[in-house]
mmCIF file with all atom_site columns, C-alpha atoms in Angstrom:
data_model
loop_
_atom_site.group_PDB
_atom_site.id
_atom_site.type_symbol
_atom_site.label_atom_id
_atom_site.label_alt_id
_atom_site.label_comp_id
_atom_site.label_asym_id
_atom_site.label_entity_id
_atom_site.label_seq_id
_atom_site.pdbx_PDB_ins_code
_atom_site.Cartn_x
_atom_site.Cartn_y
_atom_site.Cartn_z
_atom_site.occupancy
_atom_site.B_iso_or_equiv
_atom_site.pdbx_formal_charge
_atom_site.auth_seq_id
_atom_site.auth_comp_id
_atom_site.auth_asym_id
_atom_site.auth_atom_id
_atom_site.pdbx_PDB_model_num
ATOM 1   C CA . MET Q 1 1   ? 0.000   0.000   0.000   1.00 60.00 ? 4   MET Q CA 1
ATOM 2   C CA . TRP Q 1 2   ? 3.027   2.253   0.403   1.00 76.00 ? 5   TRP Q CA 1
ATOM 3   C CA . VAL Q 1 3   ? 3.665   3.975   -2.920  1.00 85.00 ? 6   VAL Q CA 1
ATOM 4   C CA . SER Q 1 4   ? 7.400   4.404   -3.383  1.00 90.00 ? 7   SER Q CA 1
ATOM 5   C CA . THR Q 1 5   ? 9.210   7.399   -4.796  1.00 94.00 ? 8   THR Q CA 1
ATOM 6   C CA . LYS Q 1 6   ? 9.724   5.358   -7.956  1.00 96.00 ? 9   LYS Q CA 1
ATOM 7   C CA . ALA Q 1 7   ? 5.983   5.416   -8.711  1.00 96.00 ? 10  ALA Q CA 1
ATOM 8   C CA . GLN Q 1 8   ? 5.599   9.026   -7.583  1.00 96.00 ? 11  GLN Q CA 1
ATOM 9   C CA . TYR Q 1 9   ? 8.515   10.202  -9.718  1.00 98.00 ? 12  TYR Q CA 1
ATOM 10  C CA . GLY Q 1 10  ? 7.407   8.035   -12.630 1.00 98.00 ? 13  GLY Q CA 1
ATOM 11  C CA . LEU Q 1 11  ? 3.991   9.674   -12.701 1.00 98.00 ? 14  LEU Q CA 1
ATOM 12  C CA . ARG Q 1 12  ? 5.511   13.146  -12.306 1.00 98.00 ? 15  ARG Q CA 1
ATOM 13  C CA . ALA Q 1 13  ? 7.927   12.458  -15.162 1.00 98.00 ? 16  ALA Q CA 1
ATOM 14  C CA . LEU Q 1 14  ? 5.090   11.297  -17.413 1.00 98.00 ? 17  LEU Q CA 1
ATOM 15  C CA . VAL Q 1 15  ? 3.134   14.455  -16.597 1.00 98.00 ? 18  VAL Q CA 1
ATOM 16  C CA . GLU Q 1 16  ? 6.172   16.608  -17.404 1.00 97.00 ? 19  GLU Q CA 1
ATOM 17  C CA . ILE Q 1 17  ? 6.715   14.803  -20.707 1.00 98.00 ? 20  ILE Q CA 1
ATOM 18  C CA . GLY Q 1 18  ? 2.992   14.984  -21.501 1.00 97.00 ? 21  GLY Q CA 1
ATOM 19  C CA . LEU Q 1 19  ? 2.896   18.731  -20.830 1.00 96.00 ? 22  LEU Q CA 1
ATOM 20  C CA . ARG Q 1 20  ? 5.513   19.317  -23.503 1.00 95.00 ? 23  ARG Q CA 1
ATOM 21  C CA . ALA Q 1 21  ? 3.956   17.037  -26.125 1.00 93.00 ? 24  ALA Q CA 1
ATOM 22  C CA . PRO Q 1 22  ? 4.496   16.588  -28.998 1.00 92.00 ? 25  PRO Q CA 1
ATOM 23  C CA . GLU Q 1 23  ? 8.131   17.618  -28.498 1.00 94.00 ? 26  GLU Q CA 1
ATOM 24  C CA . ALA Q 1 24  ? 10.703  15.173  -27.161 1.00 96.00 ? 27  ALA Q CA 1
ATOM 25  C CA . VAL Q 1 25  ? 11.908  16.116  -23.680 1.00 97.00 ? 28  VAL Q CA 1
ATOM 26  C CA . PRO Q 1 26  ? 15.441  15.350  -22.484 1.00 96.00 ? 29  PRO Q CA 1
ATOM 27  C CA . LEU Q 1 27  ? 15.507  13.547  -19.127 1.00 96.00 ? 30  LEU Q CA 1
ATOM 28  C CA . LYS Q 1 28  ? 17.838  16.212  -17.786 1.00 96.00 ? 31  LYS Q CA 1
ATOM 29  C CA . GLU Q 1 29  ? 15.056  18.784  -18.243 1.00 97.00 ? 32  GLU Q CA 1
ATOM 30  C CA . VAL Q 1 30  ? 12.466  16.506  -16.641 1.00 97.00 ? 33  VAL Q CA 1
ATOM 31  C CA . ALA Q 1 31  ? 14.785  15.889  -13.687 1.00 97.00 ? 34  ALA Q CA 1
ATOM 32  C CA . GLU Q 1 32  ? 15.437  19.611  -13.234 1.00 97.00 ? 35  GLU Q CA 1
ATOM 33  C CA . ALA Q 1 33  ? 11.772  20.586  -13.558 1.00 96.00 ? 36  ALA Q CA 1
ATOM 34  C CA . GLN Q 1 34  ? 10.693  17.935  -11.052 1.00 95.00 ? 37  GLN Q CA 1
ATOM 35  C CA . GLY Q 1 35  ? 13.624  18.101  -8.653  1.00 96.00 ? 38  GLY Q CA 1
ATOM 36  C CA . ILE Q 1 36  ? 14.498  14.446  -9.225  1.00 95.00 ? 39  ILE Q CA 1
ATOM 37  C CA . SER Q 1 37  ? 17.960  12.932  -9.461  1.00 96.00 ? 40  SER Q CA 1
ATOM 38  C CA . GLN Q 1 38  ? 18.738  12.429  -13.147 1.00 96.00 ? 41  GLN Q CA 1
ATOM 39  C CA . HIS Q 1 39  ? 20.438  9.102   -12.414 1.00 97.00 ? 42  HIS Q CA 1
ATOM 40  C CA . TYR Q 1 40  ? 17.362  7.787   -10.582 1.00 97.00 ? 43  TYR Q CA 1
ATOM 41  C CA . LEU Q 1 41  ? 15.073  9.150   -13.282 1.00 97.00 ? 44  LEU Q CA 1
ATOM 42  C CA . GLU Q 1 42  ? 17.072  7.292   -15.955 1.00 97.00 ? 45  GLU Q CA 1
ATOM 43  C CA . GLN Q 1 43  ? 16.334  4.027   -14.154 1.00 97.00 ? 46  GLN Q CA 1
ATOM 44  C CA . ILE Q 1 44  ? 12.642  4.873   -13.915 1.00 98.00 ? 47  ILE Q CA 1
ATOM 45  C CA . ALA Q 1 45  ? 12.513  5.976   -17.559 1.00 97.00 ? 48  ALA Q CA 1
ATOM 46  C CA . ALA Q 1 46  ? 13.976  2.630   -18.633 1.00 97.00 ? 49  ALA Q CA 1
ATOM 47  C CA . GLN Q 1 47  ? 11.083  0.865   -16.868 1.00 97.00 ? 50  GLN Q CA 1
ATOM 48  C CA . LEU Q 1 48  ? 8.538   3.277   -18.346 1.00 98.00 ? 51  LEU Q CA 1
ATOM 49  C CA . ARG Q 1 49  ? 9.976   2.671   -21.812 1.00 97.00 ? 52  ARG Q CA 1
ATOM 50  C CA . ARG Q 1 50  ? 9.899   -1.122  -21.400 1.00 97.00 ? 53  ARG Q CA 1
ATOM 51  C CA . ALA Q 1 51  ? 6.297   -0.882  -20.208 1.00 97.00 ? 54  ALA Q CA 1
ATOM 52  C CA . GLY Q 1 52  ? 5.381   1.089   -23.338 1.00 98.00 ? 55  GLY Q CA 1
ATOM 53  C CA . PHE Q 1 53  ? 4.525   4.448   -21.749 1.00 98.00 ? 56  PHE Q CA 1
ATOM 54  C CA . ILE Q 1 54  ? 7.327   6.453   -23.357 1.00 98.00 ? 57  ILE Q CA 1
ATOM 55  C CA . ARG Q 1 55  ? 9.578   6.144   -26.359 1.00 97.00 ? 58  ARG Q CA 1
ATOM 56  C CA . SER Q 1 56  ? 12.989  7.625   -26.918 1.00 95.00 ? 59  SER Q CA 1
ATOM 57  C CA . VAL Q 1 57  ? 13.829  10.001  -29.738 1.00 94.00 ? 60  VAL Q CA 1
ATOM 58  C CA . ARG Q 1 58  ? 17.444  10.275  -30.848 1.00 93.00 ? 61  ARG Q CA 1
ATOM 59  C CA . GLY Q 1 59  ? 19.216  13.285  -32.235 1.00 89.00 ? 62  GLY Q CA 1
ATOM 60  C CA . ALA Q 1 60  ? 19.848  16.918  -31.414 1.00 86.00 ? 63  ALA Q CA 1
ATOM 61  C CA . LYS Q 1 61  ? 16.238  17.432  -30.382 1.00 84.00 ? 64  LYS Q CA 1
ATOM 62  C CA . GLY Q 1 62  ? 16.050  14.018  -28.755 1.00 90.00 ? 65  GLY Q CA 1
ATOM 63  C CA . GLY Q 1 63  ? 14.553  12.951  -25.489 1.00 95.00 ? 66  GLY Q CA 1
ATOM 64  C CA . TYR Q 1 64  ? 11.365  11.157  -24.543 1.00 97.00 ? 67  TYR Q CA 1
ATOM 65  C CA . ARG Q 1 65  ? 7.797   11.357  -25.789 1.00 97.00 ? 68  ARG Q CA 1
ATOM 66  C CA . LEU Q 1 66  ? 4.645   9.681   -24.619 1.00 98.00 ? 69  LEU Q CA 1
ATOM 67  C CA . ALA Q 1 67  ? 4.154   6.452   -26.553 1.00 97.00 ? 70  ALA Q CA 1
ATOM 68  C CA . CYS Q 1 68  ? 0.359   6.727   -26.563 1.00 96.00 ? 71  CYS Q CA 1
ATOM 69  C CA . PRO Q 1 69  ? -2.317  9.345   -25.886 1.00 97.00 ? 72  PRO Q CA 1
ATOM 70  C CA . PRO Q 1 70  ? -2.433  10.350  -22.190 1.00 98.00 ? 73  PRO Q CA 1
ATOM 71  C CA . GLU Q 1 71  ? -6.142  9.583   -21.956 1.00 98.00 ? 74  GLU Q CA 1
ATOM 72  C CA . ARG Q 1 72  ? -5.322  5.913   -22.573 1.00 98.00 ? 75  ARG Q CA 1
ATOM 73  C CA . VAL Q 1 73  ? -2.868  5.597   -19.663 1.00 98.00 ? 76  VAL Q CA 1
ATOM 74  C CA . THR Q 1 74  ? -4.148  5.200   -16.101 1.00 98.00 ? 77  THR Q CA 1
ATOM 75  C CA . ALA Q 1 75  ? -2.251  5.914   -12.919 1.00 98.00 ? 78  ALA Q CA 1
ATOM 76  C CA . LEU Q 1 76  ? -2.947  2.295   -11.935 1.00 97.00 ? 79  LEU Q CA 1
ATOM 77  C CA . GLU Q 1 77  ? -1.122  0.973   -14.992 1.00 97.00 ? 80  GLU Q CA 1
ATOM 78  C CA . VAL Q 1 78  ? 1.890   3.179   -14.314 1.00 98.00 ? 81  VAL Q CA 1
ATOM 79  C CA . VAL Q 1 79  ? 2.075   2.389   -10.600 1.00 96.00 ? 82  VAL Q CA 1
ATOM 80  C CA . GLU Q 1 80  ? 1.720   -1.359  -11.221 1.00 95.00 ? 83  GLU Q CA 1
ATOM 81  C CA . ALA Q 1 81  ? 4.394   -1.245  -13.937 1.00 97.00 ? 84  ALA Q CA 1
ATOM 82  C CA . LEU Q 1 82  ? 6.814   0.448   -11.540 1.00 97.00 ? 85  LEU Q CA 1
ATOM 83  C CA . GLU Q 1 83  ? 5.784   -1.195  -8.259  1.00 93.00 ? 86  GLU Q CA 1
ATOM 84  C CA . GLY Q 1 84  ? 4.320   -4.579  -9.069  1.00 89.00 ? 87  GLY Q CA 1
ATOM 85  C CA . SER Q 1 85  ? 1.520   -5.568  -6.719  1.00 86.00 ? 88  SER Q CA 1
ATOM 86  C CA . LEU Q 1 86  ? -0.479  -2.873  -4.979  1.00 87.00 ? 89  LEU Q CA 1
ATOM 87  C CA . ALA Q 1 87  ? -2.189  -5.272  -2.601  1.00 87.00 ? 90  ALA Q CA 1
ATOM 88  C CA . PRO Q 1 88  ? -2.034  -3.915  0.967   1.00 88.00 ? 91  PRO Q CA 1
ATOM 89  C CA . VAL Q 1 89  ? -1.406  -7.438  2.330   1.00 86.00 ? 92  VAL Q CA 1
ATOM 90  C CA . SER Q 1 90  ? -0.021  -10.497 0.589   1.00 85.00 ? 93  SER Q CA 1
ATOM 91  C CA . CYS Q 1 91  ? -3.112  -12.678 1.047   1.00 85.00 ? 94  CYS Q CA 1
ATOM 92  C CA . ILE Q 1 92  ? -5.142  -10.451 -1.294  1.00 84.00 ? 95  ILE Q CA 1
ATOM 93  C CA . GLU Q 1 93  ? -3.161  -11.568 -4.352  1.00 84.00 ? 96  GLU Q CA 1
ATOM 94  C CA . ASP Q 1 94  ? -1.817  -14.834 -2.983  1.00 82.00 ? 97  ASP Q CA 1
ATOM 95  C CA . PRO Q 1 95  ? -4.318  -16.624 -0.743  1.00 82.00 ? 98  PRO Q CA 1
ATOM 96  C CA . GLU Q 1 96  ? -1.809  -19.460 -0.307  1.00 83.00 ? 99  GLU Q CA 1
ATOM 97  C CA . SER Q 1 97  ? 0.451   -17.080 1.634   1.00 85.00 ? 100 SER Q CA 1
ATOM 98  C CA . CYS Q 1 98  ? -1.819  -17.047 4.688   1.00 82.00 ? 101 CYS Q CA 1
ATOM 99  C CA . ALA Q 1 99  ? -3.384  -19.886 6.650   1.00 84.00 ? 102 ALA Q CA 1
ATOM 100 C CA . LYS Q 1 100 ? -6.135  -17.536 7.916   1.00 83.00 ? 103 LYS Q CA 1
ATOM 101 C CA . VAL Q 1 101 ? -7.718  -16.759 4.525   1.00 81.00 ? 104 VAL Q CA 1
ATOM 102 C CA . GLY Q 1 102 ? -11.491 -17.050 4.893   1.00 82.00 ? 105 GLY Q CA 1
ATOM 103 C CA . GLN Q 1 103 ? -11.203 -16.982 8.697   1.00 86.00 ? 106 GLN Q CA 1
ATOM 104 C CA . CYS Q 1 104 ? -9.605  -13.572 9.250   1.00 89.00 ? 107 CYS Q CA 1
ATOM 105 C CA . SER Q 1 105 ? -11.632 -10.683 10.635  1.00 89.00 ? 108 SER Q CA 1
ATOM 106 C CA . THR Q 1 106 ? -9.532  -8.120  8.719   1.00 89.00 ? 109 THR Q CA 1
ATOM 107 C CA . GLU Q 1 107 ? -9.559  -9.843  5.320   1.00 88.00 ? 110 GLU Q CA 1
ATOM 108 C CA . LEU Q 1 108 ? -12.601 -7.920  4.063   1.00 90.00 ? 111 LEU Q CA 1
ATOM 109 C CA . LEU Q 1 109 ? -11.073 -4.638  5.234   1.00 93.00 ? 112 LEU Q CA 1
ATOM 110 C CA . TRP Q 1 110 ? -7.919  -5.256  3.193   1.00 91.00 ? 113 TRP Q CA 1
ATOM 111 C CA . LYS Q 1 111 ? -9.959  -6.267  0.165   1.00 91.00 ? 114 LYS Q CA 1
ATOM 112 C CA . ARG Q 1 112 ? -11.910 -2.995  0.400   1.00 95.00 ? 115 ARG Q CA 1
ATOM 113 C CA . VAL Q 1 113 ? -8.686  -0.993  0.731   1.00 94.00 ? 116 VAL Q CA 1
ATOM 114 C CA . ASP Q 1 114 ? -7.279  -2.784  -2.324  1.00 93.00 ? 117 ASP Q CA 1
ATOM 115 C CA . LEU Q 1 115 ? -10.455 -2.151  -4.327  1.00 94.00 ? 118 LEU Q CA 1
ATOM 116 C CA . ALA Q 1 116 ? -10.576 1.539   -3.346  1.00 95.00 ? 119 ALA Q CA 1
ATOM 117 C CA . MET Q 1 117 ? -6.958  2.114   -4.389  1.00 94.00 ? 120 MET Q CA 1
ATOM 118 C CA . ARG Q 1 118 ? -7.514  0.343   -7.688  1.00 94.00 ? 121 ARG Q CA 1
ATOM 119 C CA . GLN Q 1 119 ? -10.675 2.356   -8.373  1.00 97.00 ? 122 GLN Q CA 1
ATOM 120 C CA . VAL Q 1 120 ? -9.021  5.713   -7.665  1.00 97.00 ? 123 VAL Q CA 1
ATOM 121 C CA . LEU Q 1 121 ? -5.819  4.959   -9.575  1.00 97.00 ? 124 LEU Q CA 1
ATOM 122 C CA . GLY Q 1 122 ? -7.668  3.166   -12.388 1.00 97.00 ? 125 GLY Q CA 1
ATOM 123 C CA . GLY Q 1 123 ? -10.106 6.061   -12.726 1.00 98.00 ? 126 GLY Q CA 1
ATOM 124 C CA . THR Q 1 124 ? -7.327  8.639   -13.049 1.00 98.00 ? 127 THR Q CA 1
ATOM 125 C CA . THR Q 1 125 ? -5.684  9.030   -16.441 1.00 98.00 ? 128 THR Q CA 1
ATOM 126 C CA . LEU Q 1 126 ? -2.416  10.670  -17.313 1.00 98.00 ? 129 LEU Q CA 1
ATOM 127 C CA . LYS Q 1 127 ? -4.505  13.281  -19.132 1.00 98.00 ? 130 LYS Q CA 1
ATOM 128 C CA . ASP Q 1 128 ? -6.294  14.048  -15.828 1.00 98.00 ? 131 ASP Q CA 1
ATOM 129 C CA . LEU Q 1 129 ? -2.931  14.571  -14.118 1.00 98.00 ? 132 LEU Q CA 1
ATOM 130 C CA . ILE Q 1 130 ? -1.664  16.779  -16.942 1.00 98.00 ? 133 ILE Q CA 1
ATOM 131 C CA . GLU Q 1 131 ? -4.818  18.903  -16.765 1.00 97.00 ? 134 GLU Q CA 1
ATOM 132 C CA . GLU Q 1 132 ? -4.430  19.178  -12.975 1.00 96.00 ? 135 GLU Q CA 1
ATOM 133 C CA . ARG Q 1 133 ? -0.853  20.378  -13.446 1.00 95.00 ? 136 ARG Q CA 1
ATOM 134 C CA . LYS Q 1 134 ? -2.046  23.013  -15.941 1.00 94.00 ? 137 LYS Q CA 1
ATOM 135 C CA . LEU Q 1 135 ? -4.603  24.260  -13.384 1.00 94.00 ? 138 LEU Q CA 1
ATOM 136 C CA . ILE Q 1 136 ? -1.944  24.446  -10.687 1.00 93.00 ? 139 ILE Q CA 1
ATOM 137 C CA . GLU Q 1 137 ? 0.335   26.437  -13.004 1.00 89.00 ? 140 GLU Q CA 1
ATOM 138 C CA . ALA Q 1 138 ? -2.507  28.777  -14.004 1.00 90.00 ? 141 ALA Q CA 1
ATOM 139 C CA . ARG Q 1 139 ? -3.370  29.432  -10.345 1.00 88.00 ? 142 ARG Q CA 1
ATOM 140 C CA . ARG Q 1 140 ? 0.294   30.143  -9.593  1.00 86.00 ? 143 ARG Q CA 1
ATOM 141 C CA . LEU Q 1 141 ? 0.495   32.621  -12.483 1.00 85.00 ? 144 LEU Q CA 1
ATOM 142 C CA . ILE Q 1 142 ? -2.674  34.391  -11.367 1.00 84.00 ? 145 ILE Q CA 1
ATOM 143 C CA . GLN Q 1 143 ? -1.204  34.808  -7.869  1.00 81.00 ? 146 GLN Q CA 1
ATOM 144 C CA . LEU Q 1 144 ? 1.935   36.356  -9.369  1.00 74.00 ? 147 LEU Q CA 1
ATOM 145 C CA . GLU Q 1 145 ? 0.011   38.990  -11.369 1.00 72.00 ? 148 GLU Q CA 1
ATOM 146 C CA . PRO Q 1 146 ? 0.291   42.477  -9.922  1.00 73.00 ? 149 PRO Q CA 1
ATOM 147 C CA . THR Q 1 147 ? -2.936  44.047  -8.749  1.00 66.00 ? 150 THR Q CA 1
ATOM 148 C CA . GLY Q 1 148 ? -3.852  47.613  -8.983  1.00 61.00 ? 151 GLY Q CA 1
#
């Protein structure tokens, strides 16, 4: 249930790349814009590329682009690609791992937690996150405008 920095940074990197579409974005720029170590981001980008979320572009104007439209990518897909299982306890995905399955008073609780996380992450697209970032930026710009 703990979402690591890998998943957090992976989503933030995808948003940054999506904001600059259709241009290719160098990882150095993504790292600087998001305050992420470039070395760590390179590792994350390799996983995102293997999972089919981004593709690399070579050349002077090279970098990374989204591999598919942001409305077709959910936060759940990204987090699972970077994290693996999201189950809050092992028995949710592997009933063989616990002798108390079917007899545990907290089993239903953990199933509901798992379902809620999957619904929220699965119902949130990369496009939603990009639009949220645009709203945040617009609000920030409005606050910087001089009054008077």
